Amino acid sequence: EIKFKIRLPKLNPLLILSLIVIVGILLRCICISYYPLWTDEVYTKTVALKNFISCCKDAGNPPLFFIFEYLITRIIGTSDIALRLLPLVFGVLIIPCAYFFFNKINSKIALFASFMVSINTILIYHSTEARGYTLSALLIILSIWSLFKYLKNQKPKSLFLYTLTLICSINHNYYLIL
């Protein structure tokens, strides 16, 4: 019986993470303009195009995502792609955040988690619509990461970061307080 030992070169985890992020970007960009805006996206566009005050007056939705959309429409325009760009950026940012969150456990687990986030069809879909679902996912990861960081080192800077992510979470979606 002959056994072959194949030795693969050891790759830098950050290089692999970069490739995973590129895959995530490509998967999210493929269909960003394939579908027209649907009802909720049209509502987002309506709120974002009015004025800054209209972003804060919606009783059913906290203002953070609408404020972000208001600002992005002032910078890059009001096309469908412009409205969907911010959720795409949030969706892509979830990938490295997942890596850095799980990297405390193990580098291989962190790479696997970030790869799974990059190919997750639900996250890909929500990254291509002008709604705040990817911002919710990003804020959840950041708040849990900052909580663990604070519990580990008990520094005021970590507590401030955790508090900031909680304030952003509550101002984005009332249910994230849970």
Tab-separated table of N, CA and C in Angstrom:
chain	number	residue	atom	x	y	z
A	1	GLU	N	0.845	-1.159	0.000
A	1	GLU	CA	0.000	0.000	0.000
A	1	GLU	C	0.907	1.244	0.000
A	2	ILE	N	0.635	2.104	-0.916
A	2	ILE	CA	1.427	3.321	-1.049
A	2	ILE	C	0.577	4.492	-0.580
A	3	LYS	N	1.144	5.274	0.283
A	3	LYS	CA	0.445	6.468	0.771
A	3	LYS	C	1.126	7.698	0.200
A	4	PHE	N	0.320	8.549	-0.313
A	4	PHE	CA	0.833	9.796	-0.852
A	4	PHE	C	0.530	10.922	0.140
A	5	LYS	N	1.516	11.680	0.379
A	5	LYS	CA	1.319	12.840	1.234
A	5	LYS	C	1.418	14.082	0.360
A	6	ILE	N	0.348	14.777	0.326
A	6	ILE	CA	0.326	16.010	-0.451
A	6	ILE	C	0.413	17.166	0.529
A	7	ARG	N	1.383	17.973	0.325
A	7	ARG	CA	1.547	19.138	1.194
A	7	ARG	C	1.170	20.383	0.423
A	8	LEU	N	0.140	20.995	0.889
A	8	LEU	CA	-0.293	22.231	0.274
A	8	LEU	C	0.444	23.390	0.929
A	9	PRO	N	0.732	24.388	0.145
A	9	PRO	CA	1.401	25.537	0.765
A	9	PRO	C	0.468	26.217	1.763
A	10	LYS	N	1.049	26.692	2.829
A	10	LYS	CA	0.249	27.379	3.838
A	10	LYS	C	-0.058	28.781	3.334
A	11	LEU	N	-1.350	29.058	3.220
A	11	LEU	CA	-1.788	30.348	2.711
A	11	LEU	C	-2.135	31.279	3.866
A	12	ASN	N	-1.934	32.528	3.633
A	12	ASN	CA	-2.269	33.549	4.607
A	12	ASN	C	-3.795	33.613	4.745
A	13	PRO	N	-4.325	33.512	5.975
A	13	PRO	CA	-5.782	33.565	6.144
A	13	PRO	C	-6.411	34.860	5.623
A	14	LEU	N	-5.692	35.962	5.715
A	14	LEU	CA	-6.245	37.223	5.209
A	14	LEU	C	-6.321	37.229	3.687
A	15	LEU	N	-5.420	36.506	3.028
A	15	LEU	CA	-5.501	36.359	1.568
A	15	LEU	C	-6.738	35.533	1.199
A	16	ILE	N	-6.950	34.471	1.931
A	16	ILE	CA	-8.130	33.635	1.687
A	16	ILE	C	-9.404	34.434	1.970
A	17	LEU	N	-9.390	35.209	3.062
A	17	LEU	CA	-10.537	36.049	3.376
A	17	LEU	C	-10.795	37.056	2.255
A	18	SER	N	-9.748	37.621	1.695
A	18	SER	CA	-9.909	38.562	0.580
A	18	SER	C	-10.584	37.890	-0.607
A	19	LEU	N	-10.194	36.660	-0.901
A	19	LEU	CA	-10.824	35.918	-1.997
A	19	LEU	C	-12.290	35.623	-1.690
A	20	ILE	N	-12.570	35.299	-0.441
A	20	ILE	CA	-13.953	35.037	-0.039
A	20	ILE	C	-14.789	36.303	-0.172
A	21	VAL	N	-14.240	37.443	0.214
A	21	VAL	CA	-14.960	38.713	0.085
A	21	VAL	C	-15.217	39.028	-1.385
A	22	ILE	N	-14.228	38.760	-2.230
A	22	ILE	CA	-14.409	38.996	-3.675
A	22	ILE	C	-15.535	38.115	-4.220
A	23	VAL	N	-15.581	36.864	-3.803
A	23	VAL	CA	-16.677	35.976	-4.211
A	23	VAL	C	-18.018	36.547	-3.730
A	24	GLY	N	-18.052	37.021	-2.484
A	24	GLY	CA	-19.274	37.607	-1.948
A	24	GLY	C	-19.713	38.840	-2.720
A	25	ILE	N	-18.756	39.678	-3.093
A	25	ILE	CA	-19.080	40.875	-3.877
A	25	ILE	C	-19.650	40.477	-5.234
A	26	LEU	N	-19.000	39.528	-5.887
A	26	LEU	CA	-19.471	39.095	-7.213
A	26	LEU	C	-20.875	38.508	-7.141
A	27	LEU	N	-21.133	37.668	-6.156
A	27	LEU	CA	-22.456	37.059	-6.030
A	27	LEU	C	-23.538	38.102	-5.753
A	28	ARG	N	-23.176	39.166	-5.039
A	28	ARG	CA	-24.153	40.205	-4.726
A	28	ARG	C	-24.359	41.167	-5.890
A	29	CYS	N	-23.330	41.364	-6.686
A	29	CYS	CA	-23.430	42.325	-7.795
A	29	CYS	C	-24.100	41.740	-9.032
A	30	ILE	N	-24.139	40.427	-9.137
A	30	ILE	CA	-24.675	39.789	-10.344
A	30	ILE	C	-26.112	40.218	-10.618
A	31	CYS	N	-26.945	40.251	-9.590
A	31	CYS	CA	-28.363	40.518	-9.826
A	31	CYS	C	-28.867	41.769	-9.119
A	32	ILE	N	-27.982	42.719	-8.870
A	32	ILE	CA	-28.407	43.911	-8.134
A	32	ILE	C	-29.431	44.738	-8.904
A	33	SER	N	-29.373	44.714	-10.220
A	33	SER	CA	-30.340	45.507	-10.993
A	33	SER	C	-31.253	44.629	-11.844
A	34	TYR	N	-31.298	43.347	-11.541
A	34	TYR	CA	-32.087	42.428	-12.349
A	34	TYR	C	-33.586	42.666	-12.179
A	35	TYR	N	-34.019	42.862	-10.949
A	35	TYR	CA	-35.442	43.058	-10.673
A	35	TYR	C	-35.736	44.537	-10.463
A	36	PRO	N	-36.930	44.989	-10.864
A	36	PRO	CA	-37.304	46.379	-10.559
A	36	PRO	C	-37.607	46.522	-9.061
A	37	LEU	N	-37.703	47.743	-8.598
A	37	LEU	CA	-38.029	47.979	-7.191
A	37	LEU	C	-39.406	47.411	-6.874
A	38	TRP	N	-39.537	46.760	-5.750
A	38	TRP	CA	-40.833	46.273	-5.318
A	38	TRP	C	-41.401	47.221	-4.276
A	39	THR	N	-42.557	46.957	-3.746
A	39	THR	CA	-43.332	47.890	-2.928
A	39	THR	C	-42.532	48.482	-1.769
A	40	ASP	N	-41.888	47.665	-0.974
A	40	ASP	CA	-41.142	48.179	0.174
A	40	ASP	C	-39.944	49.019	-0.255
A	41	GLU	N	-39.322	48.637	-1.357
A	41	GLU	CA	-38.195	49.415	-1.862
A	41	GLU	C	-38.668	50.773	-2.386
A	42	VAL	N	-39.830	50.791	-3.002
A	42	VAL	CA	-40.400	52.055	-3.461
A	42	VAL	C	-40.691	52.947	-2.261
A	43	TYR	N	-41.150	52.363	-1.171
A	43	TYR	CA	-41.378	53.131	0.049
A	43	TYR	C	-40.056	53.712	0.570
A	44	THR	N	-38.999	52.902	0.573
A	44	THR	CA	-37.684	53.398	0.981
A	44	THR	C	-37.256	54.571	0.114
A	45	LYS	N	-37.458	54.434	-1.187
A	45	LYS	CA	-37.090	55.509	-2.106
A	45	LYS	C	-37.911	56.764	-1.839
A	46	THR	N	-39.197	56.598	-1.580
A	46	THR	CA	-40.073	57.736	-1.305
A	46	THR	C	-39.611	58.492	-0.062
A	47	VAL	N	-39.312	57.751	1.000
A	47	VAL	CA	-38.866	58.389	2.240
A	47	VAL	C	-37.509	59.051	2.047
A	48	ALA	N	-36.603	58.373	1.365
A	48	ALA	CA	-35.240	58.891	1.192
A	48	ALA	C	-35.198	60.119	0.294
A	49	LEU	N	-36.136	60.241	-0.627
A	49	LEU	CA	-36.107	61.364	-1.558
A	49	LEU	C	-36.786	62.615	-1.028
A	50	LYS	N	-37.599	62.480	-0.001
A	50	LYS	CA	-38.312	63.662	0.510
A	50	LYS	C	-37.325	64.637	1.145
A	51	ASN	N	-37.188	64.553	2.439
A	51	ASN	CA	-36.244	65.407	3.146
A	51	ASN	C	-35.770	64.683	4.392
A	52	PHE	N	-34.821	65.279	5.069
A	52	PHE	CA	-34.229	64.632	6.242
A	52	PHE	C	-35.276	64.393	7.328
A	53	ILE	N	-36.172	65.316	7.509
A	53	ILE	CA	-37.206	65.194	8.549
A	53	ILE	C	-38.118	64.002	8.284
A	54	SER	N	-38.422	63.718	7.014
A	54	SER	CA	-39.307	62.592	6.700
A	54	SER	C	-38.683	61.263	7.104
A	55	CYS	N	-37.359	61.203	7.145
A	55	CYS	CA	-36.681	59.977	7.571
A	55	CYS	C	-36.933	59.681	9.050
A	56	CYS	N	-37.179	60.717	9.826
A	56	CYS	CA	-37.350	60.562	11.269
A	56	CYS	C	-38.809	60.512	11.705
A	57	LYS	N	-39.752	60.768	10.800
A	57	LYS	CA	-41.167	60.855	11.174
A	57	LYS	C	-41.936	59.544	11.048
A	58	ASP	N	-41.380	58.549	10.437
A	58	ASP	CA	-42.097	57.299	10.240
A	58	ASP	C	-42.274	56.604	11.586
A	59	ALA	N	-43.514	56.430	12.007
A	59	ALA	CA	-43.788	55.852	13.324
A	59	ALA	C	-43.449	54.364	13.386
A	60	GLY	N	-43.529	53.672	12.278
A	60	GLY	CA	-43.307	52.234	12.286
A	60	GLY	C	-41.865	51.808	12.060
A	61	ASN	N	-41.044	52.713	11.559
A	61	ASN	CA	-39.664	52.365	11.249
A	61	ASN	C	-38.712	53.371	11.884
A	62	PRO	N	-37.725	52.893	12.637
A	62	PRO	CA	-36.723	53.805	13.171
A	62	PRO	C	-35.923	54.457	12.034
A	63	PRO	N	-35.283	55.573	12.300
A	63	PRO	CA	-34.752	56.396	11.208
A	63	PRO	C	-33.394	56.027	10.632
A	64	LEU	N	-32.592	55.195	11.262
A	64	LEU	CA	-31.186	55.056	10.862
A	64	LEU	C	-31.000	54.664	9.404
A	65	PHE	N	-31.665	53.617	8.955
A	65	PHE	CA	-31.480	53.181	7.569
A	65	PHE	C	-31.972	54.246	6.589
A	66	PHE	N	-33.088	54.875	6.894
A	66	PHE	CA	-33.610	55.912	6.002
A	66	PHE	C	-32.679	57.118	5.939
A	67	ILE	N	-32.050	57.436	7.052
A	67	ILE	CA	-31.072	58.531	7.046
A	67	ILE	C	-29.888	58.168	6.165
A	68	PHE	N	-29.416	56.933	6.293
A	68	PHE	CA	-28.317	56.484	5.423
A	68	PHE	C	-28.717	56.564	3.955
A	69	GLU	N	-29.927	56.111	3.636
A	69	GLU	CA	-30.400	56.161	2.255
A	69	GLU	C	-30.570	57.607	1.775
A	70	TYR	N	-31.057	58.467	2.651
A	70	TYR	CA	-31.190	59.886	2.316
A	70	TYR	C	-29.821	60.456	1.941
A	71	LEU	N	-28.812	60.163	2.744
A	71	LEU	CA	-27.470	60.690	2.476
A	71	LEU	C	-26.874	60.105	1.202
A	72	ILE	N	-27.066	58.816	0.979
A	72	ILE	CA	-26.471	58.188	-0.213
A	72	ILE	C	-27.148	58.682	-1.481
A	73	THR	N	-28.444	58.967	-1.431
A	73	THR	CA	-29.104	59.494	-2.628
A	73	THR	C	-28.644	60.908	-2.939
A	74	ARG	N	-28.246	61.653	-1.933
A	74	ARG	CA	-27.708	62.992	-2.175
A	74	ARG	C	-26.310	62.927	-2.782
A	75	ILE	N	-25.587	61.858	-2.518
A	75	ILE	CA	-24.203	61.740	-3.000
A	75	ILE	C	-24.135	61.103	-4.381
A	76	ILE	N	-24.824	59.955	-4.577
A	76	ILE	CA	-24.645	59.226	-5.845
A	76	ILE	C	-25.888	59.155	-6.717
A	77	GLY	N	-26.993	59.734	-6.284
A	77	GLY	CA	-28.170	59.753	-7.146
A	77	GLY	C	-29.294	58.889	-6.632
A	78	THR	N	-30.358	58.819	-7.445
A	78	THR	CA	-31.585	58.157	-7.008
A	78	THR	C	-31.957	56.951	-7.866
A	79	SER	N	-31.023	56.416	-8.589
A	79	SER	CA	-31.335	55.243	-9.412
A	79	SER	C	-31.579	54.031	-8.515
A	80	ASP	N	-32.119	52.985	-9.109
A	80	ASP	CA	-32.360	51.755	-8.354
A	80	ASP	C	-31.056	51.186	-7.795
A	81	ILE	N	-30.016	51.216	-8.595
A	81	ILE	CA	-28.712	50.695	-8.150
A	81	ILE	C	-28.166	51.544	-7.009
A	82	ALA	N	-28.349	52.855	-7.083
A	82	ALA	CA	-27.869	53.734	-6.004
A	82	ALA	C	-28.577	53.412	-4.691
A	83	LEU	N	-29.878	53.142	-4.755
A	83	LEU	CA	-30.620	52.784	-3.546
A	83	LEU	C	-30.195	51.424	-3.003
A	84	ARG	N	-29.796	50.529	-3.863
A	84	ARG	CA	-29.417	49.178	-3.441
A	84	ARG	C	-27.929	49.068	-3.092
A	85	LEU	N	-27.179	50.109	-3.327
A	85	LEU	CA	-25.739	50.056	-3.078
A	85	LEU	C	-25.419	49.957	-1.596
A	86	LEU	N	-26.088	50.718	-0.781
A	86	LEU	CA	-25.818	50.702	0.657
A	86	LEU	C	-26.101	49.336	1.286
A	87	PRO	N	-27.244	48.701	1.018
A	87	PRO	CA	-27.430	47.340	1.536
A	87	PRO	C	-26.386	46.358	1.007
A	88	LEU	N	-25.923	46.564	-0.223
A	88	LEU	CA	-24.877	45.710	-0.760
A	88	LEU	C	-23.586	45.886	0.041
A	89	VAL	N	-23.236	47.119	0.353
A	89	VAL	CA	-22.031	47.377	1.149
A	89	VAL	C	-22.165	46.749	2.533
A	90	PHE	N	-23.319	46.915	3.168
A	90	PHE	CA	-23.541	46.296	4.474
A	90	PHE	C	-23.446	44.772	4.376
A	91	GLY	N	-24.012	44.212	3.308
A	91	GLY	CA	-23.959	42.760	3.118
A	91	GLY	C	-22.548	42.255	2.921
A	92	VAL	N	-21.733	43.013	2.231
A	92	VAL	CA	-20.332	42.615	2.030
A	92	VAL	C	-19.559	42.767	3.339
A	93	LEU	N	-19.844	43.795	4.118
A	93	LEU	CA	-19.139	44.001	5.387
A	93	LEU	C	-19.413	42.897	6.404
A	94	ILE	N	-20.540	42.219	6.250
A	94	ILE	CA	-20.844	41.108	7.154
A	94	ILE	C	-19.799	39.999	7.010
A	95	ILE	N	-19.257	39.815	5.819
A	95	ILE	CA	-18.308	38.723	5.564
A	95	ILE	C	-17.048	38.861	6.416
A	96	PRO	N	-16.310	39.981	6.345
A	96	PRO	CA	-15.128	40.075	7.215
A	96	PRO	C	-15.480	40.178	8.697
A	97	CYS	N	-16.646	40.744	9.009
A	97	CYS	CA	-17.053	40.800	10.415
A	97	CYS	C	-17.252	39.391	10.974
A	98	ALA	N	-17.838	38.520	10.181
A	98	ALA	CA	-18.000	37.126	10.616
A	98	ALA	C	-16.640	36.476	10.832
A	99	TYR	N	-15.693	36.772	9.952
A	99	TYR	CA	-14.335	36.223	10.110
A	99	TYR	C	-13.715	36.688	11.422
A	100	PHE	N	-13.738	37.995	11.667
A	100	PHE	CA	-13.090	38.522	12.865
A	100	PHE	C	-13.824	38.119	14.132
A	101	PHE	N	-15.139	37.891	14.032
A	101	PHE	CA	-15.895	37.420	15.177
A	101	PHE	C	-15.481	35.994	15.553
A	102	PHE	N	-15.381	35.113	14.553
A	102	PHE	CA	-15.045	33.714	14.816
A	102	PHE	C	-13.551	33.451	14.888
A	103	ASN	N	-12.741	34.426	14.525
A	103	ASN	CA	-11.295	34.228	14.544
A	103	ASN	C	-10.774	34.028	15.959
A	104	LYS	N	-11.498	34.458	16.959
A	104	LYS	CA	-11.097	34.235	18.350
A	104	LYS	C	-11.148	32.748	18.696
A	105	ILE	N	-11.992	32.008	17.991
A	105	ILE	CA	-12.101	30.568	18.233
A	105	ILE	C	-11.008	29.832	17.474
A	106	ASN	N	-11.002	30.046	16.139
A	106	ASN	CA	-10.066	29.318	15.291
A	106	ASN	C	-10.077	29.969	13.916
A	107	SER	N	-8.918	30.048	13.288
A	107	SER	CA	-8.813	30.682	11.979
A	107	SER	C	-9.565	29.900	10.907
A	108	LYS	N	-9.524	28.586	10.972
A	108	LYS	CA	-10.225	27.769	9.978
A	108	LYS	C	-11.745	27.900	10.129
A	109	ILE	N	-12.198	27.914	11.365
A	109	ILE	CA	-13.627	28.109	11.604
A	109	ILE	C	-14.054	29.487	11.122
A	110	ALA	N	-13.216	30.486	11.355
A	110	ALA	CA	-13.525	31.850	10.914
A	110	ALA	C	-13.607	31.926	9.395
A	111	LEU	N	-12.689	31.271	8.700
A	111	LEU	CA	-12.736	31.260	7.235
A	111	LEU	C	-13.978	30.538	6.733
A	112	PHE	N	-14.306	29.431	7.379
A	112	PHE	CA	-15.507	28.697	6.985
A	112	PHE	C	-16.759	29.550	7.212
A	113	ALA	N	-16.837	30.209	8.357
A	113	ALA	CA	-18.000	31.051	8.656
A	113	ALA	C	-18.124	32.194	7.653
A	114	SER	N	-17.011	32.836	7.336
A	114	SER	CA	-17.076	33.944	6.379
A	114	SER	C	-17.431	33.435	4.979
A	115	PHE	N	-16.968	32.237	4.623
A	115	PHE	CA	-17.346	31.662	3.335
A	115	PHE	C	-18.841	31.364	3.298
A	116	MET	N	-19.364	30.823	4.380
A	116	MET	CA	-20.795	30.520	4.429
A	116	MET	C	-21.630	31.803	4.351
A	117	VAL	N	-21.158	32.863	4.982
A	117	VAL	CA	-21.854	34.150	4.889
A	117	VAL	C	-21.790	34.671	3.460
A	118	SER	N	-20.665	34.490	2.799
A	118	SER	CA	-20.513	35.038	1.446
A	118	SER	C	-21.406	34.337	0.429
A	119	ILE	N	-21.747	33.073	0.647
A	119	ILE	CA	-22.574	32.346	-0.318
A	119	ILE	C	-24.008	32.135	0.171
A	120	ASN	N	-24.347	32.664	1.336
A	120	ASN	CA	-25.687	32.515	1.887
A	120	ASN	C	-26.697	33.213	0.982
A	121	THR	N	-27.631	32.466	0.455
A	121	THR	CA	-28.568	33.016	-0.521
A	121	THR	C	-29.488	34.083	0.072
A	122	ILE	N	-29.850	33.938	1.333
A	122	ILE	CA	-30.711	34.941	1.964
A	122	ILE	C	-29.962	36.258	2.110
A	123	LEU	N	-28.722	36.189	2.560
A	123	LEU	CA	-27.932	37.420	2.684
A	123	LEU	C	-27.625	38.029	1.316
A	124	ILE	N	-27.419	37.187	0.327
A	124	ILE	CA	-27.197	37.703	-1.028
A	124	ILE	C	-28.449	38.423	-1.519
A	125	TYR	N	-29.591	37.805	-1.329
A	125	TYR	CA	-30.848	38.416	-1.767
A	125	TYR	C	-31.082	39.754	-1.069
A	126	HIS	N	-30.914	39.774	0.256
A	126	HIS	CA	-31.167	41.011	0.997
A	126	HIS	C	-30.113	42.079	0.727
A	127	SER	N	-28.963	41.671	0.229
A	127	SER	CA	-27.947	42.653	-0.158
A	127	SER	C	-28.292	43.341	-1.467
A	128	THR	N	-29.273	42.820	-2.175
A	128	THR	CA	-29.628	43.388	-3.475
A	128	THR	C	-30.967	44.106	-3.463
A	129	GLU	N	-31.502	44.382	-2.287
A	129	GLU	CA	-32.744	45.142	-2.240
A	129	GLU	C	-32.577	46.328	-1.296
A	130	ALA	N	-33.281	47.387	-1.597
A	130	ALA	CA	-33.149	48.652	-0.867
A	130	ALA	C	-33.947	48.621	0.430
A	131	ARG	N	-33.593	47.723	1.285
A	131	ARG	CA	-34.186	47.605	2.609
A	131	ARG	C	-33.051	47.425	3.610
A	132	GLY	N	-33.329	47.539	4.877
A	132	GLY	CA	-32.283	47.557	5.884
A	132	GLY	C	-31.939	46.230	6.525
A	133	TYR	N	-32.270	45.132	5.878
A	133	TYR	CA	-32.047	43.828	6.504
A	133	TYR	C	-30.559	43.519	6.701
A	134	THR	N	-29.733	43.899	5.744
A	134	THR	CA	-28.297	43.631	5.903
A	134	THR	C	-27.691	44.523	6.982
A	135	LEU	N	-28.232	45.711	7.148
A	135	LEU	CA	-27.769	46.564	8.249
A	135	LEU	C	-28.114	45.915	9.587
A	136	SER	N	-29.270	45.283	9.683
A	136	SER	CA	-29.634	44.559	10.910
A	136	SER	C	-28.630	43.457	11.208
A	137	ALA	N	-28.320	42.661	10.204
A	137	ALA	CA	-27.373	41.560	10.401
A	137	ALA	C	-25.991	42.087	10.793
A	138	LEU	N	-25.554	43.145	10.146
A	138	LEU	CA	-24.252	43.733	10.461
A	138	LEU	C	-24.228	44.267	11.888
A	139	LEU	N	-25.274	44.973	12.288
A	139	LEU	CA	-25.318	45.521	13.641
A	139	LEU	C	-25.385	44.435	14.701
A	140	ILE	N	-26.056	43.330	14.403
A	140	ILE	CA	-26.115	42.216	15.354
A	140	ILE	C	-24.718	41.638	15.573
A	141	ILE	N	-24.001	41.387	14.491
A	141	ILE	CA	-22.645	40.840	14.613
A	141	ILE	C	-21.743	41.812	15.367
A	142	LEU	N	-21.816	43.092	15.013
A	142	LEU	CA	-20.960	44.084	15.665
A	142	LEU	C	-21.294	44.248	17.146
A	143	SER	N	-22.571	44.188	17.493
A	143	SER	CA	-22.932	44.357	18.906
A	143	SER	C	-22.507	43.145	19.735
A	144	ILE	N	-22.670	41.950	19.203
A	144	ILE	CA	-22.232	40.757	19.942
A	144	ILE	C	-20.715	40.746	20.074
A	145	TRP	N	-20.011	41.093	18.991
A	145	TRP	CA	-18.550	41.150	19.027
A	145	TRP	C	-18.083	42.178	20.055
A	146	SER	N	-18.704	43.366	20.059
A	146	SER	CA	-18.287	44.404	21.005
A	146	SER	C	-18.650	44.032	22.439
A	147	LEU	N	-19.755	43.310	22.632
A	147	LEU	CA	-20.099	42.834	23.979
A	147	LEU	C	-19.037	41.854	24.478
A	148	PHE	N	-18.664	40.889	23.637
A	148	PHE	CA	-17.627	39.939	24.047
A	148	PHE	C	-16.307	40.643	24.324
A	149	LYS	N	-15.992	41.637	23.508
A	149	LYS	CA	-14.759	42.392	23.716
A	149	LYS	C	-14.802	43.115	25.056
A	150	TYR	N	-15.943	43.711	25.374
A	150	TYR	CA	-16.069	44.398	26.657
A	150	TYR	C	-15.985	43.409	27.821
A	151	LEU	N	-16.660	42.282	27.708
A	151	LEU	CA	-16.624	41.298	28.793
A	151	LEU	C	-15.219	40.751	29.016
A	152	LYS	N	-14.424	40.734	27.969
A	152	LYS	CA	-13.058	40.215	28.080
A	152	LYS	C	-12.119	41.215	28.744
A	153	ASN	N	-12.183	42.495	28.351
A	153	ASN	CA	-11.173	43.422	28.860
A	153	ASN	C	-11.716	44.516	29.793
A	154	GLN	N	-13.032	44.682	29.886
A	154	GLN	CA	-13.665	45.634	30.799
A	154	GLN	C	-13.140	47.068	30.653
A	155	LYS	N	-12.804	47.474	29.444
A	155	LYS	CA	-12.299	48.830	29.221
A	155	LYS	C	-13.447	49.750	28.803
A	156	PRO	N	-13.359	51.022	29.183
A	156	PRO	CA	-14.417	51.973	28.796
A	156	PRO	C	-14.577	52.110	27.283
A	157	LYS	N	-13.493	51.979	26.547
A	157	LYS	CA	-13.568	52.066	25.085
A	157	LYS	C	-14.450	50.951	24.523
A	158	SER	N	-14.307	49.763	25.060
A	158	SER	CA	-15.127	48.630	24.615
A	158	SER	C	-16.587	48.818	25.010
A	159	LEU	N	-16.814	49.361	26.202
A	159	LEU	CA	-18.175	49.640	26.631
A	159	LEU	C	-18.809	50.704	25.746
A	160	PHE	N	-18.050	51.711	25.367
A	160	PHE	CA	-18.552	52.749	24.464
A	160	PHE	C	-18.920	52.156	23.110
A	161	LEU	N	-18.066	51.283	22.576
A	161	LEU	CA	-18.340	50.638	21.287
A	161	LEU	C	-19.605	49.788	21.363
A	162	TYR	N	-19.767	49.056	22.449
A	162	TYR	CA	-20.965	48.237	22.631
A	162	TYR	C	-22.208	49.117	22.730
A	163	THR	N	-22.114	50.181	23.505
A	163	THR	CA	-23.237	51.108	23.645
A	163	THR	C	-23.594	51.745	22.313
A	164	LEU	N	-22.591	52.125	21.555
A	164	LEU	CA	-22.817	52.731	20.243
A	164	LEU	C	-23.533	51.763	19.298
A	165	THR	N	-23.099	50.501	19.282
A	165	THR	CA	-23.764	49.527	18.409
A	165	THR	C	-25.203	49.274	18.868
A	166	LEU	N	-25.437	49.297	20.164
A	166	LEU	CA	-26.816	49.129	20.649
A	166	LEU	C	-27.691	50.317	20.271
A	167	ILE	N	-27.168	51.514	20.399
A	167	ILE	CA	-27.939	52.698	20.022
A	167	ILE	C	-28.259	52.666	18.526
A	168	CYS	N	-27.263	52.309	17.717
A	168	CYS	CA	-27.510	52.191	16.272
A	168	CYS	C	-28.542	51.105	15.987
A	169	SER	N	-28.453	49.990	16.698
A	169	SER	CA	-29.396	48.890	16.492
A	169	SER	C	-30.830	49.315	16.809
A	170	ILE	N	-31.004	49.978	17.926
A	170	ILE	CA	-32.342	50.410	18.324
A	170	ILE	C	-32.874	51.460	17.360
A	171	ASN	N	-32.008	52.323	16.853
A	171	ASN	CA	-32.433	53.347	15.899
A	171	ASN	C	-32.578	52.802	14.482
A	172	HIS	N	-32.277	51.534	14.323
A	172	HIS	CA	-32.505	50.906	13.017
A	172	HIS	C	-33.718	49.992	13.033
A	173	ASN	N	-33.851	49.194	14.093
A	173	ASN	CA	-34.958	48.247	14.181
A	173	ASN	C	-35.290	48.054	15.647
A	174	TYR	N	-36.522	48.328	16.010
A	174	TYR	CA	-36.918	48.231	17.411
A	174	TYR	C	-36.740	46.826	17.976
A	175	TYR	N	-36.866	45.821	17.162
A	175	TYR	CA	-36.767	44.441	17.636
A	175	TYR	C	-35.342	44.049	17.996
A	176	LEU	N	-34.364	44.795	17.541
A	176	LEU	CA	-32.974	44.447	17.860
A	176	LEU	C	-32.643	44.708	19.316
A	177	ILE	N	-33.522	45.368	20.045
A	177	ILE	CA	-33.288	45.566	21.480
A	177	ILE	C	-33.368	44.219	22.208
A	178	LEU	N	-34.109	43.290	21.636
A	178	LEU	CA	-34.231	41.964	22.247
A	178	LEU	C	-32.938	41.205	22.145
